[in-house]
mmCIF file of C-alpha atoms and ligand atoms in Angstrom:
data_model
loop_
_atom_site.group_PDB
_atom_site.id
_atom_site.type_symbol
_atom_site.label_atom_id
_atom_site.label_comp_id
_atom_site.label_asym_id
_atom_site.label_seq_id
_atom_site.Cartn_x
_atom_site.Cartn_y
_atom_site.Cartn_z
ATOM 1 C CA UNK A 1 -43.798 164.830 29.188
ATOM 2 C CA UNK A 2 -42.601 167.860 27.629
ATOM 3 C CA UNK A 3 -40.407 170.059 29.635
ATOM 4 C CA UNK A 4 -38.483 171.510 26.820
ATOM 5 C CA UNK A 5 -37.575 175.061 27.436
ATOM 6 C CA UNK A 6 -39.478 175.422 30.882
ATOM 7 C CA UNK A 7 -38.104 177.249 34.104
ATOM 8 C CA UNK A 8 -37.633 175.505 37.443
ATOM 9 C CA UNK A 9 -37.894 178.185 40.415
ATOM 10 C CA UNK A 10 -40.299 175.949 42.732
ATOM 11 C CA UNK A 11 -40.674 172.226 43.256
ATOM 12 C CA UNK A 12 -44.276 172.933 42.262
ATOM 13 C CA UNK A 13 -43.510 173.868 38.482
ATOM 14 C CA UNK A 14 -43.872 170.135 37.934
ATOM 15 C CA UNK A 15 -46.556 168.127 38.616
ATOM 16 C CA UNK A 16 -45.617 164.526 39.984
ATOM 17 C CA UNK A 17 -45.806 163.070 36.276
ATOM 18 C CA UNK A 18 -43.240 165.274 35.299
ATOM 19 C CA UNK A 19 -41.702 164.954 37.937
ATOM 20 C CA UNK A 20 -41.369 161.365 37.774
ATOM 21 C CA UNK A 21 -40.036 161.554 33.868
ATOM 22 C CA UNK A 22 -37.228 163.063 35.465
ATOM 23 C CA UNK A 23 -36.430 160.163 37.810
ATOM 24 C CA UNK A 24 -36.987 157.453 35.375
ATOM 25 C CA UNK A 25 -34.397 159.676 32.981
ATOM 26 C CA UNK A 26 -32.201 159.979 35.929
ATOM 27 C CA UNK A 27 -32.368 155.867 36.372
ATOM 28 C CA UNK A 28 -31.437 155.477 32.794
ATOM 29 C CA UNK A 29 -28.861 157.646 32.487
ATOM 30 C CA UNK A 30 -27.282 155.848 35.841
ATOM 31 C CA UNK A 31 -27.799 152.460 33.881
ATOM 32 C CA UNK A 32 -26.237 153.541 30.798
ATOM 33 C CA UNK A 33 -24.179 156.853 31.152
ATOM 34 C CA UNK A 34 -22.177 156.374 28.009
ATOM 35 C CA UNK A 35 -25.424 156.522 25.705
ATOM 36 C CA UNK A 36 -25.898 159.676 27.187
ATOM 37 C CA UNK A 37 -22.275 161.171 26.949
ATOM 38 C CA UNK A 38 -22.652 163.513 23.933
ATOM 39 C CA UNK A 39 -26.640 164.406 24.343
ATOM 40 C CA UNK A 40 -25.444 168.034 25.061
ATOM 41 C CA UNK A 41 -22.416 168.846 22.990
ATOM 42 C CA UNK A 42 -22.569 172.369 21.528
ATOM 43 C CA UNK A 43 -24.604 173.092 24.002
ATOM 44 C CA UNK A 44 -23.670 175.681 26.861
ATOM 45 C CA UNK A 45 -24.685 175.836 30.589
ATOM 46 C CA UNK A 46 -24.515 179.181 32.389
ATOM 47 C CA UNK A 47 -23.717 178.981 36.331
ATOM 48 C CA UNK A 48 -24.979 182.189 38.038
ATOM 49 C CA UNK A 49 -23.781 181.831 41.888
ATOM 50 C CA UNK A 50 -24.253 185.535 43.937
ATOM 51 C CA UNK A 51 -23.881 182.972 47.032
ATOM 52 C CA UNK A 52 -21.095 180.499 47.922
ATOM 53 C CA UNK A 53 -21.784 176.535 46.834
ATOM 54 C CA UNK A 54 -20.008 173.026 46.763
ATOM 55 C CA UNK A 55 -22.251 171.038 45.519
ATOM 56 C CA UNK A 56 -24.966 172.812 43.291
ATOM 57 C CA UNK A 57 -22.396 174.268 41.435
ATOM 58 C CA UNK A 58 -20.154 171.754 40.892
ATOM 59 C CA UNK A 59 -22.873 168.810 40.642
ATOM 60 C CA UNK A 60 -24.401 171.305 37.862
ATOM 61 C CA UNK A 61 -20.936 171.196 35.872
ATOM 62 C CA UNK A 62 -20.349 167.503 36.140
ATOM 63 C CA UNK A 63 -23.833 167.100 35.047
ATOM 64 C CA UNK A 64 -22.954 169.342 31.804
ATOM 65 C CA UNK A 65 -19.694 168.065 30.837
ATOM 66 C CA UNK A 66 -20.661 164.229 31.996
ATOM 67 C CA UNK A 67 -23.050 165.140 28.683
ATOM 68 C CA UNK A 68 -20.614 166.507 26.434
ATOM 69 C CA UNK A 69 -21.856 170.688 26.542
ATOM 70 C CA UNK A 70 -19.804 172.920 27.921
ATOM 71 C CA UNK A 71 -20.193 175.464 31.185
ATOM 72 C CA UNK A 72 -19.571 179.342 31.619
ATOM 73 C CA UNK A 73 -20.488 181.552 34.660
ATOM 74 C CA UNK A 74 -19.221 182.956 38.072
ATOM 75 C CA UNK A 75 -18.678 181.539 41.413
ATOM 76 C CA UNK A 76 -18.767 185.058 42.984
ATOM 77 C CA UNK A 77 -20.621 187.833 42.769
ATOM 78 C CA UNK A 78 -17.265 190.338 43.274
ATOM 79 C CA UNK A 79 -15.876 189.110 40.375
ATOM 80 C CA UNK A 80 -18.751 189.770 38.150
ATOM 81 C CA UNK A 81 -20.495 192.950 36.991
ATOM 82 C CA UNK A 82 -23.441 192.555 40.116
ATOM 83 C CA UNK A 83 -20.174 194.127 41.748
ATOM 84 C CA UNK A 84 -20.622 197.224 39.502
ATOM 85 C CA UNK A 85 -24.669 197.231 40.353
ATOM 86 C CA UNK A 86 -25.713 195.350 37.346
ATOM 87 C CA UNK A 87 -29.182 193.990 38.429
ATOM 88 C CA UNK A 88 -30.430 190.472 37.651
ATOM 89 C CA UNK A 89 -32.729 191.440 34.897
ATOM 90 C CA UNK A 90 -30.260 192.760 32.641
ATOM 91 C CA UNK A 91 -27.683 190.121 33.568
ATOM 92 C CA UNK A 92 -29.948 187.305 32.299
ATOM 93 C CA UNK A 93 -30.961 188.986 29.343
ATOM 94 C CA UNK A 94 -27.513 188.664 28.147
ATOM 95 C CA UNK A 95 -26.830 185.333 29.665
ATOM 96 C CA UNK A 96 -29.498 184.519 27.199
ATOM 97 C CA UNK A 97 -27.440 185.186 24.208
ATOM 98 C CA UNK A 98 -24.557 183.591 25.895
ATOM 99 C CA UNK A 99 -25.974 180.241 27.035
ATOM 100 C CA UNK A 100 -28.778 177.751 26.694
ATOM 101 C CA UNK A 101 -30.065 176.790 30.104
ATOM 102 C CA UNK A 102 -28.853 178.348 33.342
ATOM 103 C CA UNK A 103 -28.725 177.874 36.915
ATOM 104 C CA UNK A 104 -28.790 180.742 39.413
ATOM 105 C CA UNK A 105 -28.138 180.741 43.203
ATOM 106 C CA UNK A 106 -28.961 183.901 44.936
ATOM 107 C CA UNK A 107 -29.067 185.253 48.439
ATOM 108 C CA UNK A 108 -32.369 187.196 47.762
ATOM 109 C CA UNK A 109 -35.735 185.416 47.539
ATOM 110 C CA UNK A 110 -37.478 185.696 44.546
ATOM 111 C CA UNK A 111 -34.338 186.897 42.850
ATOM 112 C CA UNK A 112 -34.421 183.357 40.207
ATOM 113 C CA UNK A 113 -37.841 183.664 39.681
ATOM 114 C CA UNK A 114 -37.461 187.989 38.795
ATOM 115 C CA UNK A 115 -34.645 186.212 36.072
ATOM 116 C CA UNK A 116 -36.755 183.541 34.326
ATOM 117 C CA UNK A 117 -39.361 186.901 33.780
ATOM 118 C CA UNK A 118 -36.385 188.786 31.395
ATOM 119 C CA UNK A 119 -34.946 184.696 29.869
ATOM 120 C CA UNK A 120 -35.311 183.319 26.835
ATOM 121 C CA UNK A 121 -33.194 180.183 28.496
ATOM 122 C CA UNK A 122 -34.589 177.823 30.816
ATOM 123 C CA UNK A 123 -33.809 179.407 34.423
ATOM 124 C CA UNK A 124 -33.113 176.468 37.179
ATOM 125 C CA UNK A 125 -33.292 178.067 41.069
ATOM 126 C CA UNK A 126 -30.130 177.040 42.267
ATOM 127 C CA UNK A 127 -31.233 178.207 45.787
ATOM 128 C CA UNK A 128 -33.146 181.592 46.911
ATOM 129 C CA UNK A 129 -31.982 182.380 50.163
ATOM 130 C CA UNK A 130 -34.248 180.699 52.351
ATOM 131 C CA UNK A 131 -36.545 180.285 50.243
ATOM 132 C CA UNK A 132 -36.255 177.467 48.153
ATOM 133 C CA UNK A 133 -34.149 174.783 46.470
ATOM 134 C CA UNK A 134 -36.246 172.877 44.116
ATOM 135 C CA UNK A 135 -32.851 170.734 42.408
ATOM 136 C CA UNK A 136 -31.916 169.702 45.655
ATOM 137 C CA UNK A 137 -35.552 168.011 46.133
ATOM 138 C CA UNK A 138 -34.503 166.402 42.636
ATOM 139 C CA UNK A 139 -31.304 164.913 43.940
ATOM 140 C CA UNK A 140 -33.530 164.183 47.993
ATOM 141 C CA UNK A 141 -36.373 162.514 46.017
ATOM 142 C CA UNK A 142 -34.234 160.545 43.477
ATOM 143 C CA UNK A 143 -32.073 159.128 46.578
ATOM 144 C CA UNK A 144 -35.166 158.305 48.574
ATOM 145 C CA UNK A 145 -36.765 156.237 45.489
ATOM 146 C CA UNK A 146 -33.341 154.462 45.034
ATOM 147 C CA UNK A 147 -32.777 153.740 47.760
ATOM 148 C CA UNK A 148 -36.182 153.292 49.780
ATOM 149 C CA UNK A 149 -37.716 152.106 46.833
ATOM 150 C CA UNK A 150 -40.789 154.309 47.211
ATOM 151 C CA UNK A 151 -41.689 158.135 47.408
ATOM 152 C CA UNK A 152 -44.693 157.435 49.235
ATOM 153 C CA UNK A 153 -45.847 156.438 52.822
ATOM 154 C CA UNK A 154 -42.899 157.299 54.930
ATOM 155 C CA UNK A 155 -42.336 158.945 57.882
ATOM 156 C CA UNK A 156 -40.139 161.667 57.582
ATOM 157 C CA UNK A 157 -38.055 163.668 60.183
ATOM 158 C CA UNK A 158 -36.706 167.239 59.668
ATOM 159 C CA UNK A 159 -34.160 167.965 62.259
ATOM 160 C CA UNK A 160 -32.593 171.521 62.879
ATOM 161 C CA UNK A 161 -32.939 174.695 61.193
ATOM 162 C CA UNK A 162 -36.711 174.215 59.896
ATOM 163 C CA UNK A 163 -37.102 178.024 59.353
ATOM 164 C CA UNK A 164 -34.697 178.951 57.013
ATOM 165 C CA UNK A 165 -33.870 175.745 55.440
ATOM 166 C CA UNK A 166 -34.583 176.110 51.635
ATOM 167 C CA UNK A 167 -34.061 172.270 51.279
ATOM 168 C CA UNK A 168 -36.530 171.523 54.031
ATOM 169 C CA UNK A 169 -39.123 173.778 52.542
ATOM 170 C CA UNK A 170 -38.727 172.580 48.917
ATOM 171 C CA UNK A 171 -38.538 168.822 49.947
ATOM 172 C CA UNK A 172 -41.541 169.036 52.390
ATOM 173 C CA UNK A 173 -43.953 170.748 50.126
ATOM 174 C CA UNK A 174 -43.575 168.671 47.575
ATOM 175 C CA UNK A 175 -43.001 165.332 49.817
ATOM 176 C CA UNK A 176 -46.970 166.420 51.108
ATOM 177 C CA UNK A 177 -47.675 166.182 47.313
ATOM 178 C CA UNK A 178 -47.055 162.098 47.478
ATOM 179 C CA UNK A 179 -49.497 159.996 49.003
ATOM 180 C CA UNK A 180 -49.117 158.517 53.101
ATOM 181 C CA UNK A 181 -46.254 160.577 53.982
ATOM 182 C CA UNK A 182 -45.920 161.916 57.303
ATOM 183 C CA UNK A 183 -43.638 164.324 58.825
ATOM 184 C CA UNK A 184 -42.117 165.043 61.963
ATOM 185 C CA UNK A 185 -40.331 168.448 62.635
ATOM 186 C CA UNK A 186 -37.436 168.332 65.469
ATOM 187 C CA UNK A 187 -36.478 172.191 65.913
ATOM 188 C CA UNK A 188 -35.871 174.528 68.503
ATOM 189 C CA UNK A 189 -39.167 177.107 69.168
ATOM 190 C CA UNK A 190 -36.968 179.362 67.224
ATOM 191 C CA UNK A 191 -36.692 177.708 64.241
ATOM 192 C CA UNK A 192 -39.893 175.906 63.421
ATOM 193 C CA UNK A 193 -40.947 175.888 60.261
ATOM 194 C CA UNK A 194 -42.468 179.222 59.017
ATOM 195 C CA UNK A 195 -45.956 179.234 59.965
ATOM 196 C CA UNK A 196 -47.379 179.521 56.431
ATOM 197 C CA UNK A 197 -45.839 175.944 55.130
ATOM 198 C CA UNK A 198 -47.544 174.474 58.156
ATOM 199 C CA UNK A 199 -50.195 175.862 57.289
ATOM 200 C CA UNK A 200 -50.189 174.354 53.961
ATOM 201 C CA UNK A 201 -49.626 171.013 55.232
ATOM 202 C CA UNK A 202 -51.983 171.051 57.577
ATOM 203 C CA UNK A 203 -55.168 172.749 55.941
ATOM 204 C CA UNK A 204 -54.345 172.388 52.223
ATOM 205 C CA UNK A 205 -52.014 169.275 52.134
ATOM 206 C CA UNK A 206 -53.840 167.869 55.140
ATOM 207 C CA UNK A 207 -50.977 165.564 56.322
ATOM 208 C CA UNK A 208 -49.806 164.268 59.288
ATOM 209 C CA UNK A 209 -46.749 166.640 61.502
ATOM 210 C CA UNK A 210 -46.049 166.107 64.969
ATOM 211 C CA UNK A 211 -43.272 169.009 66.143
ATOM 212 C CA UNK A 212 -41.122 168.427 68.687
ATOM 213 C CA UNK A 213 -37.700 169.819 70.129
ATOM 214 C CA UNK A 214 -36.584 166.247 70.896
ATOM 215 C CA UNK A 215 -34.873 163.974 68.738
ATOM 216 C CA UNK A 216 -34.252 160.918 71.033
ATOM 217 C CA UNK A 217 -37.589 160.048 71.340
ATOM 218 C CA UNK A 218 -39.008 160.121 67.858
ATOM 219 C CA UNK A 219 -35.846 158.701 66.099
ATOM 220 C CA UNK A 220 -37.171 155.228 66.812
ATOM 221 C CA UNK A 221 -40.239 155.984 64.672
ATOM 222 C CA UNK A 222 -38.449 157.320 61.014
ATOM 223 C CA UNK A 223 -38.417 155.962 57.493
ATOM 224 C CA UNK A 224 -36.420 158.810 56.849
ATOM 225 C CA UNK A 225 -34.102 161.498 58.834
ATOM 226 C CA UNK A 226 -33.297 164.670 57.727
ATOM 227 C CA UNK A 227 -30.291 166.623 58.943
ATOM 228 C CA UNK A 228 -29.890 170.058 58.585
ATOM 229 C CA UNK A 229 -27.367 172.434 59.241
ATOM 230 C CA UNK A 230 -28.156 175.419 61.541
ATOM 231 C CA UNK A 231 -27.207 178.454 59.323
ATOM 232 C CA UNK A 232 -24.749 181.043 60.133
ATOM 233 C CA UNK A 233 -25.699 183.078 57.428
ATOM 234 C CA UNK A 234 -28.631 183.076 58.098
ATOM 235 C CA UNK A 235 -28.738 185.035 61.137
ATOM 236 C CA UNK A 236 -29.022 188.386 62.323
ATOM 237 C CA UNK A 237 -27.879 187.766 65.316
ATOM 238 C CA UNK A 238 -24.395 186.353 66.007
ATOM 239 C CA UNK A 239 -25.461 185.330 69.731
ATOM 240 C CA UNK A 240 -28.622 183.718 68.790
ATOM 241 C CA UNK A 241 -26.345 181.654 66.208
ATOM 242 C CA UNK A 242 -24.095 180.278 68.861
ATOM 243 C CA UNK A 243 -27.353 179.694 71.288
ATOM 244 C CA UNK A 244 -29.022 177.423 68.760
ATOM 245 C CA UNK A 245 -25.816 175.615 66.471
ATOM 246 C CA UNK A 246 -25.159 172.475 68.978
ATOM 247 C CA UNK A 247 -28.982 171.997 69.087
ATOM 248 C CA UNK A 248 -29.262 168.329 67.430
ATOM 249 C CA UNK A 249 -25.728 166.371 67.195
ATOM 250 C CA UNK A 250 -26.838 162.734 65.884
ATOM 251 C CA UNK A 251 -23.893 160.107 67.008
ATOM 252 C CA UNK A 252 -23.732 156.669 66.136
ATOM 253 C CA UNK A 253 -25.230 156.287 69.533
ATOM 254 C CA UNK A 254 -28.209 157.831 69.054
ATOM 255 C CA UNK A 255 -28.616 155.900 65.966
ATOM 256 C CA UNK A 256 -29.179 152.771 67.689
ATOM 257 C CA UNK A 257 -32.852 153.723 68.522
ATOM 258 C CA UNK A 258 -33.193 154.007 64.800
ATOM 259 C CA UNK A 259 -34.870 151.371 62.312
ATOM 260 C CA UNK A 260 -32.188 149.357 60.709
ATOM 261 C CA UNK A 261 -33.081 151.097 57.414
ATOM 262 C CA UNK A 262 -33.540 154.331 58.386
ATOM 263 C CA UNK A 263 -31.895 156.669 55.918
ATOM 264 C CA UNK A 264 -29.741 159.526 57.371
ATOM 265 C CA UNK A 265 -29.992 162.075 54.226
ATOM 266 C CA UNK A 266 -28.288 165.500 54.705
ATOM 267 C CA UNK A 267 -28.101 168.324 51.899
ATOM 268 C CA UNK A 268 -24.722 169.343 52.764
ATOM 269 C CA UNK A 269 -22.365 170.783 54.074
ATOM 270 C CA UNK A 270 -22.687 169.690 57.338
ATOM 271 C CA UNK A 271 -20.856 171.311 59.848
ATOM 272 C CA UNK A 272 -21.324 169.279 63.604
ATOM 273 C CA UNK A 273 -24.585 168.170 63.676
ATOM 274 C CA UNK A 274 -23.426 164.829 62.122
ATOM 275 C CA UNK A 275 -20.805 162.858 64.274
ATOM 276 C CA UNK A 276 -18.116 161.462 62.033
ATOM 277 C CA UNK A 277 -18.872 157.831 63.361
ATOM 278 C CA UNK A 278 -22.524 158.231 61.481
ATOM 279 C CA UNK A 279 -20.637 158.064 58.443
ATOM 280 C CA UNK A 280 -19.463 154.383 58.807
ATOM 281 C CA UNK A 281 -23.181 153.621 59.521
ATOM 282 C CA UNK A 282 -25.043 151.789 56.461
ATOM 283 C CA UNK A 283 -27.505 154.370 57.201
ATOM 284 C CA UNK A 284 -26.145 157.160 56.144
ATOM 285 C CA UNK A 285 -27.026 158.193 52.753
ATOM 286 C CA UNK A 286 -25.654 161.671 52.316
ATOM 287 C CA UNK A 287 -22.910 161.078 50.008
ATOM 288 C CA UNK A 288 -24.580 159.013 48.029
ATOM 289 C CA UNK A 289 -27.427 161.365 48.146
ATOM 290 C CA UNK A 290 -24.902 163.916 46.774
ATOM 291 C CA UNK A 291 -23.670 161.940 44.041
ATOM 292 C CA UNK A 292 -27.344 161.221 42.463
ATOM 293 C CA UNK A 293 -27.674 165.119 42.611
ATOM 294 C CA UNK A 294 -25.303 164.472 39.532
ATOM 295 C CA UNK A 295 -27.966 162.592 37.922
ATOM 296 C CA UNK A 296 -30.969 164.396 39.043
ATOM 297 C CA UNK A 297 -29.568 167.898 37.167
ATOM 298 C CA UNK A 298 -28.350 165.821 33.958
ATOM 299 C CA UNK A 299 -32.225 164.664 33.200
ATOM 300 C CA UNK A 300 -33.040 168.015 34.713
ATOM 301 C CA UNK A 301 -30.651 169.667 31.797
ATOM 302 C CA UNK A 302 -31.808 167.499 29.089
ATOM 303 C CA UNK A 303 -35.322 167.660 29.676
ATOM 304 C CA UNK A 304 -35.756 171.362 29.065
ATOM 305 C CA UNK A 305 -32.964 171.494 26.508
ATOM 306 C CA UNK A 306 -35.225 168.372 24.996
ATOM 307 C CA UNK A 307 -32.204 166.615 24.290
ATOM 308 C CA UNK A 308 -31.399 162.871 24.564
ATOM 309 C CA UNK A 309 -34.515 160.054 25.017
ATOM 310 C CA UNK A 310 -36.308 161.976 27.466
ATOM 311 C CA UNK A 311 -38.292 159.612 29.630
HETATM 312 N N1 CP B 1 -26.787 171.093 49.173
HETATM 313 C C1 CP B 1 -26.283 172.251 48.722
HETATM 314 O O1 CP B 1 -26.999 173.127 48.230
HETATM 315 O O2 CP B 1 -24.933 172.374 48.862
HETATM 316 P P1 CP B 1 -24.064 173.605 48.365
HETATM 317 O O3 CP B 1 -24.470 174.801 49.193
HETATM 318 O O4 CP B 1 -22.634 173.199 48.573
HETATM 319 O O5 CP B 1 -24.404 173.849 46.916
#
């Protein structure tokens, strides 16, 4: 597989081969992390972030250093020259003399994949409003192979904000690419997934969804459970916000529907709809998932800088 130099904006850039290099790099460099400690020394990451983050960010960083380059960028828009009404295209092209790969997280959709048009550095979508969030489906599909052992044939809830969830939509178009998944969407009427991703699964992807605004009775059926957080930011609408944000609370009681080895995956941050008491449960997977976002964006990194024994 050769994706030296290439762009990630969608989950789609990849096919599943490539795709799949990326996990078996990930897997190695989790087996051996000291062979790959110095793979990326002199080389520089650029961190773009026009929205707030935790763990993109910071996962991005660890993944940089943890492979000897270095990392330069912004955390905040106000601090940078965006504040002065630099636009996007002329802030890459000299991020491009600056850096070798960089990562970009922007409120506007569209607004990574305007960059990667004016780069000559591989451009990773850090998250496009919501849009998408294709390194996140890295770090969502690495911890389901680890840790259900398989990609394919699960049944997969998505629970909460289905509409503007960038993770959802990322992780569910490209779940629909693997073979025997199926999907169940628990949302409010208000925040179903948008119609034309249903639309894709249904006509083009021609996979299985069942949508539902009830948790309790489809919990018993899931490989997989998806927590989302219902987005402030998101809204127009402060009212509607505080309508909809107590929606789905999951609680260690409601977990005792659930298959024993059901994972509980989250993208993070979570703000209530996660019970504390879930995260004593050996179901829950959503630290761990964030940790092997780590190693999902160092094979990411070395793969298009074509450093290191790519997979
Ligand atoms: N999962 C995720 O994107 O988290 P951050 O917003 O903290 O980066």
């Amino acid at each position: 597989m050769n994706l030296k130099g290439r762009h990630l904006i969608d989950p789609g850039d990849f096919s599943l081969l490539e795709l799949e290099s990326i996990f078996r790099l990930a897997e190695k460099i989790i087996e051996n992390k000291d062979e790959y400690s110095q793979i990326c020394k002199e080389k520089i990451l650029g961190t773009l972030f026009y929205e707030p983050s935790t763990r993109t960010r910071l996962s991005f960083e660890a993944a940089m250093l943890r492979m000897g380059g270095k990392v330069l960028g912004f955390s905040d828009a106000n601090v940078s020259s965006a504040a002065k009404g630099e636009n996007i295209a002329d802030t890459i092209r000299v991020l491009s003399a600056y850096a070798d790969v960089v990562v970009i997280r922007h409120p506007k959709e569209g607004a990574p994949r305007l960059a990667s048009k004016y780069s000559n550095i591989p451009v990773i979508n850090g998250g496009d409003g919501g849009h998408q969030h294709p390194t996140q489906t890295l770090t969502d599909l690495l911890t389901i192979k680890k840790l259900k052992g398989s990609i394919s044939g699960n049944t997969v809830g998505f629970c909460g904000d289905l509409k503007f969830g960038r993770t959802v939509h990322s992780l569910i178009k490209t779940l629909s690419r693997y073979p025997d998944n199926k999907f169940i969407l628990v949302s409010p009427e208000e925040l179903r997934l948008p119609d034309h991703l249903r639309h894709m699964l249904k006509n083009i992807a021609q996979v299985e969804i069942i949508e539902t605004e009830d948790l309790e009775t489809v919990i018993g059926s899931l490989d997989i459970l998806y927590m989302t957080r219902i987005q402030k930011e998101r809204f127009f609408n402060e009212a509607d916000y505080v309508r909809l944000k107590d929606s789905y609370i999951l609680t260690r009681n409601k977990l005792s529907e659930a298959k024993e080895d059901m994972l509980v995956m989250h993208p993070l941050p979570r703000v209530n709809e996660i019970s504390y008491d879930v995260d004593e449960d050996d179901r829950a997977a959503y630290f761990k998932q964030a940790e092997f976002g780590v190693y999902a964006r160092m094979a990411l990194i070395a793969a298009q800088l074509g450093v290191g024994n790519n997979a």
